[in-house]
XYZ file of C-alpha atoms in Angstrom:
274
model
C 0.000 0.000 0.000
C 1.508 3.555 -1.039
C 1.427 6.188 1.469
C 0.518 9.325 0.671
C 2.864 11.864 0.490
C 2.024 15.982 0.999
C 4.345 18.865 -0.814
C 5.373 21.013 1.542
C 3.297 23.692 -0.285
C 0.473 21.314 0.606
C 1.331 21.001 4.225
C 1.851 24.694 4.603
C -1.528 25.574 2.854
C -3.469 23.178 5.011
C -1.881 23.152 8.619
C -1.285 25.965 11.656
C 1.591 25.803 13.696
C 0.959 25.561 17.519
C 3.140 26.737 20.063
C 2.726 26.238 23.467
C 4.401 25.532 26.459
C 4.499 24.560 30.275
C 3.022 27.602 31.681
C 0.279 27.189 29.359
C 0.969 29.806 27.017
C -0.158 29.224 23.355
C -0.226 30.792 20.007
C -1.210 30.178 16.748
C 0.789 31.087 13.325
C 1.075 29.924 9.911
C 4.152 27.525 9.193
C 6.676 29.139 7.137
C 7.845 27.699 4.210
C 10.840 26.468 3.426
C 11.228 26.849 -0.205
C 10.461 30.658 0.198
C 13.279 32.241 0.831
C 13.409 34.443 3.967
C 15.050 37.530 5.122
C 18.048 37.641 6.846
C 18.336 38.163 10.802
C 18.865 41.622 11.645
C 22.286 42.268 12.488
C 23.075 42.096 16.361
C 26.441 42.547 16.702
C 28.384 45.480 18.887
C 27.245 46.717 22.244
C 23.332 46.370 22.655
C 21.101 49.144 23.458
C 16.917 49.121 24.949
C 15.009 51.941 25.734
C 12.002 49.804 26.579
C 10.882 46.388 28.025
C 10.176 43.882 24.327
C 7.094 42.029 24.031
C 9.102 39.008 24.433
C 10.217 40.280 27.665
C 6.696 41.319 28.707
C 5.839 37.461 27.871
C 8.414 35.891 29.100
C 7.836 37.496 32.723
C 4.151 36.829 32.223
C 4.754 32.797 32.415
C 7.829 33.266 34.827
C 5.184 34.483 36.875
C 2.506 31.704 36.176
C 5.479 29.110 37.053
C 6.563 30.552 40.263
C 3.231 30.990 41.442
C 2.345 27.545 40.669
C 5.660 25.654 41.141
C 7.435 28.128 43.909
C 4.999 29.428 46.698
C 4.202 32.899 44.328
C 6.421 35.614 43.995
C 5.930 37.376 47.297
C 8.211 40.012 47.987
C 8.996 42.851 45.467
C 12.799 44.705 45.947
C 13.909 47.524 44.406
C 17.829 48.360 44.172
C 19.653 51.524 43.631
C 22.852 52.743 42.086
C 24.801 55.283 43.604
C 26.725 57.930 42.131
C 30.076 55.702 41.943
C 27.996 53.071 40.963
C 26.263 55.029 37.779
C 29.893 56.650 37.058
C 30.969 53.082 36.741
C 27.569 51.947 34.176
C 28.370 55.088 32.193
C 32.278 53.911 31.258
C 30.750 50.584 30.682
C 33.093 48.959 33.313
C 29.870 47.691 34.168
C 26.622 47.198 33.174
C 23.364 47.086 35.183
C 22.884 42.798 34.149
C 26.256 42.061 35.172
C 25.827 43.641 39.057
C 22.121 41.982 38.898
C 23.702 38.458 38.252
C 25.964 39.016 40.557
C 23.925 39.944 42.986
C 21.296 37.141 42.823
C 24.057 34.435 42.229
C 26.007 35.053 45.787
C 22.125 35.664 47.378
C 21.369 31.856 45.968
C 25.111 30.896 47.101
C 23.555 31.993 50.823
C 20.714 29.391 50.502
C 22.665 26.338 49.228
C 25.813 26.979 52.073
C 23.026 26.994 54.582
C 20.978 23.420 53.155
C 18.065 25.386 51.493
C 16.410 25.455 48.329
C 17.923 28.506 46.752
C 15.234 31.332 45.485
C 13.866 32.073 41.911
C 13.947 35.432 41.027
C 12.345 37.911 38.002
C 14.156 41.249 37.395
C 13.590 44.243 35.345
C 15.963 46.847 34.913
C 15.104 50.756 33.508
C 16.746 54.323 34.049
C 14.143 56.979 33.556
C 15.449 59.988 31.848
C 18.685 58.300 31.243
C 19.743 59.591 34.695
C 18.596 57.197 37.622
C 19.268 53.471 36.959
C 17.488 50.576 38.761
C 16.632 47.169 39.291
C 13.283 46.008 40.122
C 13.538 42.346 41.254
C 10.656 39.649 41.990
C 11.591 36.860 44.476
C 9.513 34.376 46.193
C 11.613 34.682 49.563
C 8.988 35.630 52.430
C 10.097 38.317 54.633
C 8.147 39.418 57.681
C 7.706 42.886 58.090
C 9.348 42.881 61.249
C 13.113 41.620 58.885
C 12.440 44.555 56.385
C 15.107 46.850 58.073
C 17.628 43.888 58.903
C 17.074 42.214 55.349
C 17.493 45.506 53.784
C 20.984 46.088 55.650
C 21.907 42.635 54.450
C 21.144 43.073 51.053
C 22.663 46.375 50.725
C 25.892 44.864 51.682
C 25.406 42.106 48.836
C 24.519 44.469 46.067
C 27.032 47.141 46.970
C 26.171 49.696 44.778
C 23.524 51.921 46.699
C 20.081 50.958 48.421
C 17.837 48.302 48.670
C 13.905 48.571 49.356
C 11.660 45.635 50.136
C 7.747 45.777 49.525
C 5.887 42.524 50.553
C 3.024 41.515 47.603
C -0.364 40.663 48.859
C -1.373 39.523 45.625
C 1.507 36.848 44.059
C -0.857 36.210 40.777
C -1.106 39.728 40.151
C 3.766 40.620 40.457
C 3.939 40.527 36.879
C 1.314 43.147 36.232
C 2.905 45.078 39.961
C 5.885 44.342 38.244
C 5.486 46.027 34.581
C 3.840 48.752 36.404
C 6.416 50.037 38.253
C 8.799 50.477 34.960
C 5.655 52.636 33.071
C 5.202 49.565 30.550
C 1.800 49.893 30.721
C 1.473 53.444 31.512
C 0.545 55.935 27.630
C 2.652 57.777 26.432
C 5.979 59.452 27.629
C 4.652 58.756 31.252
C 5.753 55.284 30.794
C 9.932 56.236 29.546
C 11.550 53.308 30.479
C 15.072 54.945 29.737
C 17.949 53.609 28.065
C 19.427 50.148 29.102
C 22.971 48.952 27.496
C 22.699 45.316 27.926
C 20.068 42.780 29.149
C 17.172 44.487 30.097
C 15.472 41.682 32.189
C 16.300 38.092 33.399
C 14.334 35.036 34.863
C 15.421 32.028 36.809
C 16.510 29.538 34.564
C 13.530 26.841 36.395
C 11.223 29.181 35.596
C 11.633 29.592 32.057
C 8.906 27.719 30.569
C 9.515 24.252 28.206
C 7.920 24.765 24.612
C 6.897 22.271 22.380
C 5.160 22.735 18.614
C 2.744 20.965 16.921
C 1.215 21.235 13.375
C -3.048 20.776 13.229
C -4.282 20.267 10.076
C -7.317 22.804 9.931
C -7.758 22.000 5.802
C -7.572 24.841 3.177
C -11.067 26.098 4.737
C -9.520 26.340 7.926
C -6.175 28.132 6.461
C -8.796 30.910 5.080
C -10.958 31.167 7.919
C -7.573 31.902 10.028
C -6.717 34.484 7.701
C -10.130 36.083 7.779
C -9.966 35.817 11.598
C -6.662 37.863 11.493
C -7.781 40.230 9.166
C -11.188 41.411 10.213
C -9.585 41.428 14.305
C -5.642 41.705 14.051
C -5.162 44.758 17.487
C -7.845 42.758 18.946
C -8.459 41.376 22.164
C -11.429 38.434 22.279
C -11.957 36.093 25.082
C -8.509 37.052 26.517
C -6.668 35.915 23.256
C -4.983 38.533 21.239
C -4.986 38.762 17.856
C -2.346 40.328 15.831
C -1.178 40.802 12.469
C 1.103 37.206 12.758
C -1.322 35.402 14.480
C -3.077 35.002 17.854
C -1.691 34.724 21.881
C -3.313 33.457 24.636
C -1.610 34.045 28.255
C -0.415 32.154 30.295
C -2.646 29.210 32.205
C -4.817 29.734 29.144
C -3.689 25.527 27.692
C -3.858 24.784 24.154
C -7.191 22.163 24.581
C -8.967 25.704 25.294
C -7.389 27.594 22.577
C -8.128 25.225 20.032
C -12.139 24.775 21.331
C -12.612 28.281 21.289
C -10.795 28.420 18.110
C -12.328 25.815 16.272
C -15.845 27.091 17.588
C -15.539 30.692 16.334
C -18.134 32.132 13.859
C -15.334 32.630 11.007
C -15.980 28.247 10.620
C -19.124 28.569 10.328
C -19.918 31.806 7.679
């Protein structure tokens, strides 16, 4: 018996790629195609530059988040640390950069755990320097620290960071530290409200165990399917429906969202049946 063999013309015309991953993150694109040829990668060399927070970033803090709340006791406490003038002076001849004290940092805290028998902490940070002139580090851990520690914590801390102060806030809400989180660096404030400032370096950084596992799948939808996707994207792309987003590549759904719901609410919508 012959088996059938599809082009790949055929598979890309008749399947959707699936992406979706542990912290139940999903979305939904069309597969590329091999035998077009496709741009090349931007060039990334030299010393990197951010003004703002990426998408991917936003995302990838989103299910940091949804992992550490469901694998880690919930990000509970919410730190913010300073650079002092010797500190900046030392960022602005790029002896340093902001990533490099933030490793740092969180590498000898986690070296404090393990000498001592315990699990060592996850962490989330953000970094931004509004108006170019006052560089931070907003950090996410799920350590729990009674009010009554702030002070003595803080002192600690200081002394392991080294470069200025540290503040600790405790979170009464550990589902809601991303959005707290993204907040706090204007990334989801309008306008010039929300300058982020410029960053040389990485930006951001999550614990490596919370960094969710991806997988892809194809779903064959049919050529019907293929243009009822594309109709979907069209007539809603800047779109938000049922908490999925739609954009001009394709469509997100957050994390905890799972790709059994995606697809049922996908495969349900009115663009199947018109």
């Amino acid at each position: 018996m012959m088996s059938h063999i599809v082009s790949v013309d055929q598979f890309v015309a008749t399947h959707l790629k699936v992406k979706h991953n542990s912290a139940g993150e999903v979305s939904i694109t069309l597969p590329s195609n091999p035998n077009i040829q496709q741009p090349p990668p931007p060039d990334n060399s030299g010393t990197r530059i951010t003004t703002e927070l990426s998408r991917r970033g936003a995302k990838s803090i989103r299910g940091a988040v949804y992992l550490a709340d469901k694998d880690h006791g919930g990000m509970v406490t919410f730190i913010t640390a300073t650079f002092d003038l010797e500190a900046r002076e030392r960022l602005a001849s790029e002896e340093t950069t902001i990533g490099a004290e933030v490793r740092r940092f969180l590498d000898a805290w986690r070296s404090r755990f393990r000498k001592k028998g315990k699990k060592p902490p996850v962490f989330i940070w953000v970094a931004e320097n509004p108006n170019n002139s006052n560089p931070h580090v907003h950090i996410l851990t799920n350590v729990k620290v009674e009010y009554r520690h702030f002070r003595t914590w803080a002192r600690g801390l200081e002394k392991l960071w080294g470069n200025g102060t540290v503040h600790l806030e405790k979170l009464k809400y550990a589902k809601a530290a991303g959005r707290y989180l993204m907040k706090s660096i204007g990334y989801l404030a309008k306008g010039t409200n929300g300058s982020q400032g410029s960053v040389v370096g990485q930006r951001y950084g999550v614990s490596r165990n919370l960094k969710p596992k991806e997988q892809i799948d194809y779903i064959h939808v049919g050529i019907e399917g293929i243009i009822a996707y594309r109709k979907m994207i069209t007539e809603s792309c800047g779109q938000k429906l049922n908490d999925i987003y739609i954009h001009e590549y394709g469509m997100w759904a957050p994390p905890g969202f799972g790709i059994d719901q995606l697809l049922d609410w996908f495969f349900s919508n009115n663009f199947f049946k018109t």
